[in-house]
Amino acid sequence: MRAPFKPLYVKLKIVFGCNLKCEMCNHWRETREAPLVMERFTEIISELALLGCRKIHLSGGEPLLRAGVPELVAHASALGIRPTMTTNGTLVDKGIAKALVQAGLRGVNISLDSQERKVHETVRGVDGAWKKTVKAVRLFARYAHKGKLTVRINTVVSPLNFKGLAGLPDFVAGLGADELNLIAVDDHCGEHLSLSRGQIDHYNADIAPLVAARALELGLIHDENGAYPFGRDPIDVKRSRRGEYAYGWYDRHPCYAPWTHALVDYNGLVYLCCMTREQIPPLGDLKTQSFSDTWQGAGFAWARGMMHPPRLKPCRRCDDFIAQNQFFWEVEQGTAPAGRPTPAPPDWDELS
């Protein structure tokens, strides 16, 4: 099947640059062309609403480097789209936090790598970043009652911070966060940031059980597997060591994301997702095309044809959609557990 369904969930990377210097990221190392003007992003959101989009996620770089983010959020919300965002939090003050919540922001992912200032700032590369990020979490938590905001902490698990993560659940709960999301480091800058097999074994044996128990107790995760970003099975751990966080799922199964998801880059180029961004040719260019033309065009048709099972190399490294893809596969095969509701249509709203 190569026909599109609806772009239910679309990521908008509204800027390339960033004000931090994270070890695992290239956004601060490179200079790129100017992004699309915010008016064009507003138009794109309007186009998405007409196509049935339910959620947009604003990211970068650091999206708050650009003025007008609350206005984008308000526009999406007014059109019935659920807006969410990822930020490092260092540019958030009372006015911005309150404006975003009142504009209709439904979820904010804030990057925080440790409860310890020195560790976080070693990862993020800028002195003073920890205090500003912590303040942002508190501000969003303070104003969350003015809307329907979920505050989630994103923590990248790397050799720089994994040993101290047992105390993280209590810390982020104390800040007022609702969820904790542990992310295995995806090393874009060389294998020096990947955990060794011994480090993963140490984390899984001695640290993850403590994180799981406390995070579950505090309601920050809903499944103990959320504390094991490198997997638990020895085969999965071996794959994680190679950066294959899909754990071999796509060797035998399709990815359904191209029928319901897209990524719009800062310059208007459209890709399947974050993992294929700049790894495959763009599927469209919103500087010269409408989103509808791109969504129904030859590029996406080609990409959908590559998904049975995926033959794109970046898919091996992607864990973004595994739970949803597992569920849809069970439904398609008629093997879904009894009593589990069948999605109609597929709804990816819970992704961030």
Coordinates of C-alpha atoms in Angstrom, one line a residue, residues 49-255:
A49 CA -5.1 21.2 9.6
L50 CA -6.9 20.8 6.3
L51 CA -5.3 17.4 5.8
G52 CA -6.4 16.1 9.2
C53 CA -3.3 16.7 11.2
R54 CA -3.8 16.1 15.0
K55 CA -0.4 17.0 16.4
I56 CA 2.6 19.1 15.6
H57 CA 5.9 19.1 17.5
L58 CA 8.1 22.1 17.4
S59 CA 11.9 21.6 17.6
G60 CA 15.2 22.7 16.4
G61 CA 18.0 23.3 17.2
E62 CA 16.5 25.4 20.0
P63 CA 13.1 26.6 18.8
L64 CA 12.9 29.5 21.3
L65 CA 15.8 31.2 19.5
R66 CA 13.0 32.4 17.2
A67 CA 10.4 35.0 18.1
G68 CA 6.8 34.1 17.5
V69 CA 6.7 30.5 18.9
P70 CA 3.7 31.3 21.1
E71 CA 1.8 32.6 18.0
L72 CA 2.6 29.3 16.2
V73 CA 1.3 27.4 19.1
A74 CA -1.9 29.5 19.3
H75 CA -2.5 29.1 15.6
A76 CA -2.2 25.3 15.7
S77 CA -4.4 25.1 18.8
A78 CA -7.1 27.3 17.2
L79 CA -7.2 24.8 14.3
G80 CA -7.7 21.8 16.6
I81 CA -4.1 20.6 16.4
R82 CA -2.3 19.5 19.5
P83 CA 1.0 21.5 19.7
T84 CA 4.0 20.2 21.6
M85 CA 7.7 21.3 21.8
T86 CA 11.2 20.2 22.8
T87 CA 13.5 22.9 24.3
N88 CA 16.6 23.0 26.4
G89 CA 14.8 25.5 28.6
T90 CA 17.6 28.0 28.9
L91 CA 15.6 30.8 27.2
V92 CA 12.5 30.3 29.2
D93 CA 11.4 33.1 31.5
K94 CA 8.0 33.7 33.3
G95 CA 6.6 35.5 30.3
I96 CA 7.5 32.9 27.8
A97 CA 6.3 30.0 29.9
K98 CA 3.0 31.6 30.7
A99 CA 2.5 32.7 27.1
L100 CA 3.1 29.2 25.7
V101 CA 0.8 27.5 28.1
Q102 CA -2.0 30.1 27.5
A103 CA -1.5 29.7 23.8
G104 CA -2.4 26.0 24.1
L105 CA 0.9 24.2 24.4
R106 CA 0.0 20.6 25.3
G107 CA 3.4 19.1 26.0
V108 CA 6.9 20.3 26.6
N109 CA 10.0 18.1 26.5
I110 CA 12.9 19.7 28.4
S111 CA 16.4 18.4 28.1
L112 CA 18.0 17.7 31.5
D113 CA 20.8 15.2 31.7
S114 CA 21.5 15.1 35.4
Q115 CA 20.4 16.4 38.8
E116 CA 24.0 17.5 39.2
R117 CA 24.9 20.8 37.7
K118 CA 28.5 19.9 36.7
V119 CA 27.4 16.7 34.9
H120 CA 24.6 18.4 33.0
E121 CA 26.8 21.3 31.9
T122 CA 29.6 18.8 30.8
V123 CA 27.0 17.2 28.5
R124 CA 25.5 20.5 27.3
G125 CA 28.8 22.4 27.0
V126 CA 27.7 25.7 28.5
D127 CA 28.3 27.0 32.0
G128 CA 25.1 28.2 33.7
A129 CA 22.8 26.1 31.6
W130 CA 21.7 23.8 34.4
K131 CA 20.3 26.5 36.6
K132 CA 18.3 28.0 33.6
T133 CA 16.9 24.6 32.6
V134 CA 15.9 23.7 36.1
K135 CA 14.1 27.1 36.4
A136 CA 12.3 26.4 33.1
V137 CA 10.9 23.1 34.4
R138 CA 9.6 24.8 37.5
L139 CA 8.0 27.6 35.5
F140 CA 6.2 25.3 33.2
A141 CA 5.0 23.2 36.1
R142 CA 3.8 26.3 37.9
Y143 CA 1.7 27.5 34.9
A144 CA 0.6 24.0 33.7
H145 CA -2.7 24.4 35.5
K146 CA -3.6 27.3 33.2
G147 CA -3.8 24.8 30.3
K148 CA -3.5 21.1 29.7
L149 CA 0.3 20.9 29.7
T150 CA 2.4 17.8 30.3
V151 CA 6.0 18.5 31.4
R152 CA 8.4 15.8 30.4
I153 CA 12.1 15.5 31.1
N154 CA 14.3 14.1 28.2
T155 CA 17.5 12.6 29.5
V156 CA 20.1 11.3 27.1
V157 CA 21.9 8.4 28.7
S158 CA 25.6 8.5 27.9
P159 CA 29.0 7.6 29.5
L160 CA 29.0 11.2 30.9
N161 CA 26.0 10.8 33.1
F162 CA 24.7 7.2 33.5
K163 CA 26.4 6.4 36.8
G164 CA 24.4 9.1 38.6
L165 CA 20.9 8.6 37.2
A166 CA 19.5 6.7 40.2
G167 CA 18.7 10.0 41.9
L168 CA 17.1 11.6 38.9
P169 CA 13.5 10.5 39.4
D170 CA 13.2 12.2 42.8
F171 CA 14.8 15.3 41.5
V172 CA 12.6 15.8 38.5
A173 CA 9.5 14.9 40.5
G174 CA 10.5 17.6 42.9
L175 CA 10.7 20.1 40.1
G176 CA 7.1 19.3 39.2
A177 CA 7.7 17.3 36.0
D178 CA 5.1 14.7 34.9
E179 CA 7.2 12.3 33.0
L180 CA 10.8 11.1 32.6
N181 CA 12.0 9.9 29.2
L182 CA 15.4 8.2 29.1
I183 CA 17.0 8.2 25.7
A184 CA 19.9 6.1 24.6
V185 CA 22.7 8.3 23.2
D186 CA 22.6 8.4 19.4
D187 CA 26.2 9.3 18.6
H188 CA 26.3 11.6 15.6
C189 CA 29.9 12.7 16.2
G190 CA 31.8 9.4 16.6
E191 CA 31.6 6.3 18.7
H192 CA 33.3 7.9 21.7
L193 CA 29.9 8.7 23.1
S194 CA 28.4 5.3 22.9
L195 CA 28.4 3.2 26.1
S196 CA 30.6 0.2 26.1
R197 CA 29.1 -3.3 26.7
G198 CA 30.5 -3.2 30.2
Q199 CA 28.9 0.2 30.9
I200 CA 25.5 -1.0 29.6
D201 CA 25.7 -4.1 31.7
H202 CA 26.6 -2.0 34.8
Y203 CA 23.7 0.4 34.1
N204 CA 21.2 -2.4 33.5
A205 CA 22.3 -4.4 36.6
D206 CA 22.9 -1.6 39.2
I207 CA 21.2 1.6 38.1
A208 CA 18.2 0.9 35.9
P209 CA 16.4 -1.2 38.5
L210 CA 16.7 1.8 41.0
V211 CA 15.5 4.2 38.3
A212 CA 12.6 1.9 37.3
A213 CA 11.4 1.3 40.9
R214 CA 11.4 5.0 41.9
A215 CA 10.1 6.4 38.6
L216 CA 7.2 3.9 38.6
E217 CA 6.4 4.8 42.2
L218 CA 6.4 8.5 41.3
G219 CA 4.4 8.0 38.2
L220 CA 7.1 9.3 35.9
I221 CA 7.1 6.2 33.7
H222 CA 4.3 3.7 33.0
D223 CA 6.4 0.6 32.3
E224 CA 9.7 -0.5 33.9
N225 CA 11.2 -0.9 30.4
G226 CA 11.2 2.8 30.2
A227 CA 14.3 2.7 32.5
Y228 CA 16.2 0.5 30.1
P229 CA 16.9 2.5 27.0
F230 CA 19.5 0.0 25.9
G231 CA 17.2 -3.0 26.2
R232 CA 17.4 -5.9 28.6
D233 CA 17.8 -9.0 26.5
P234 CA 21.5 -9.7 25.8
I235 CA 20.8 -9.7 22.0
D236 CA 19.2 -6.3 22.3
V237 CA 22.1 -5.0 24.4
K238 CA 24.5 -6.2 21.7
R239 CA 22.5 -4.3 19.1
S240 CA 22.4 -1.2 21.3
R241 CA 26.2 -1.3 21.4
R242 CA 26.1 -0.9 17.6
G243 CA 23.5 1.9 17.9
E244 CA 20.7 -0.3 16.5
Y245 CA 18.0 0.8 18.9
A246 CA 15.2 -0.8 16.8
Y247 CA 16.5 -4.1 18.1
G248 CA 16.1 -5.8 14.7
W249 CA 12.3 -5.1 14.5
Y250 CA 12.5 -3.6 11.0
D251 CA 14.4 -6.6 9.6
R252 CA 11.1 -8.4 9.4
H253 CA 8.3 -5.8 9.9
P254 CA 7.1 -2.6 8.2
C255 CA 7.2 0.9 9.6

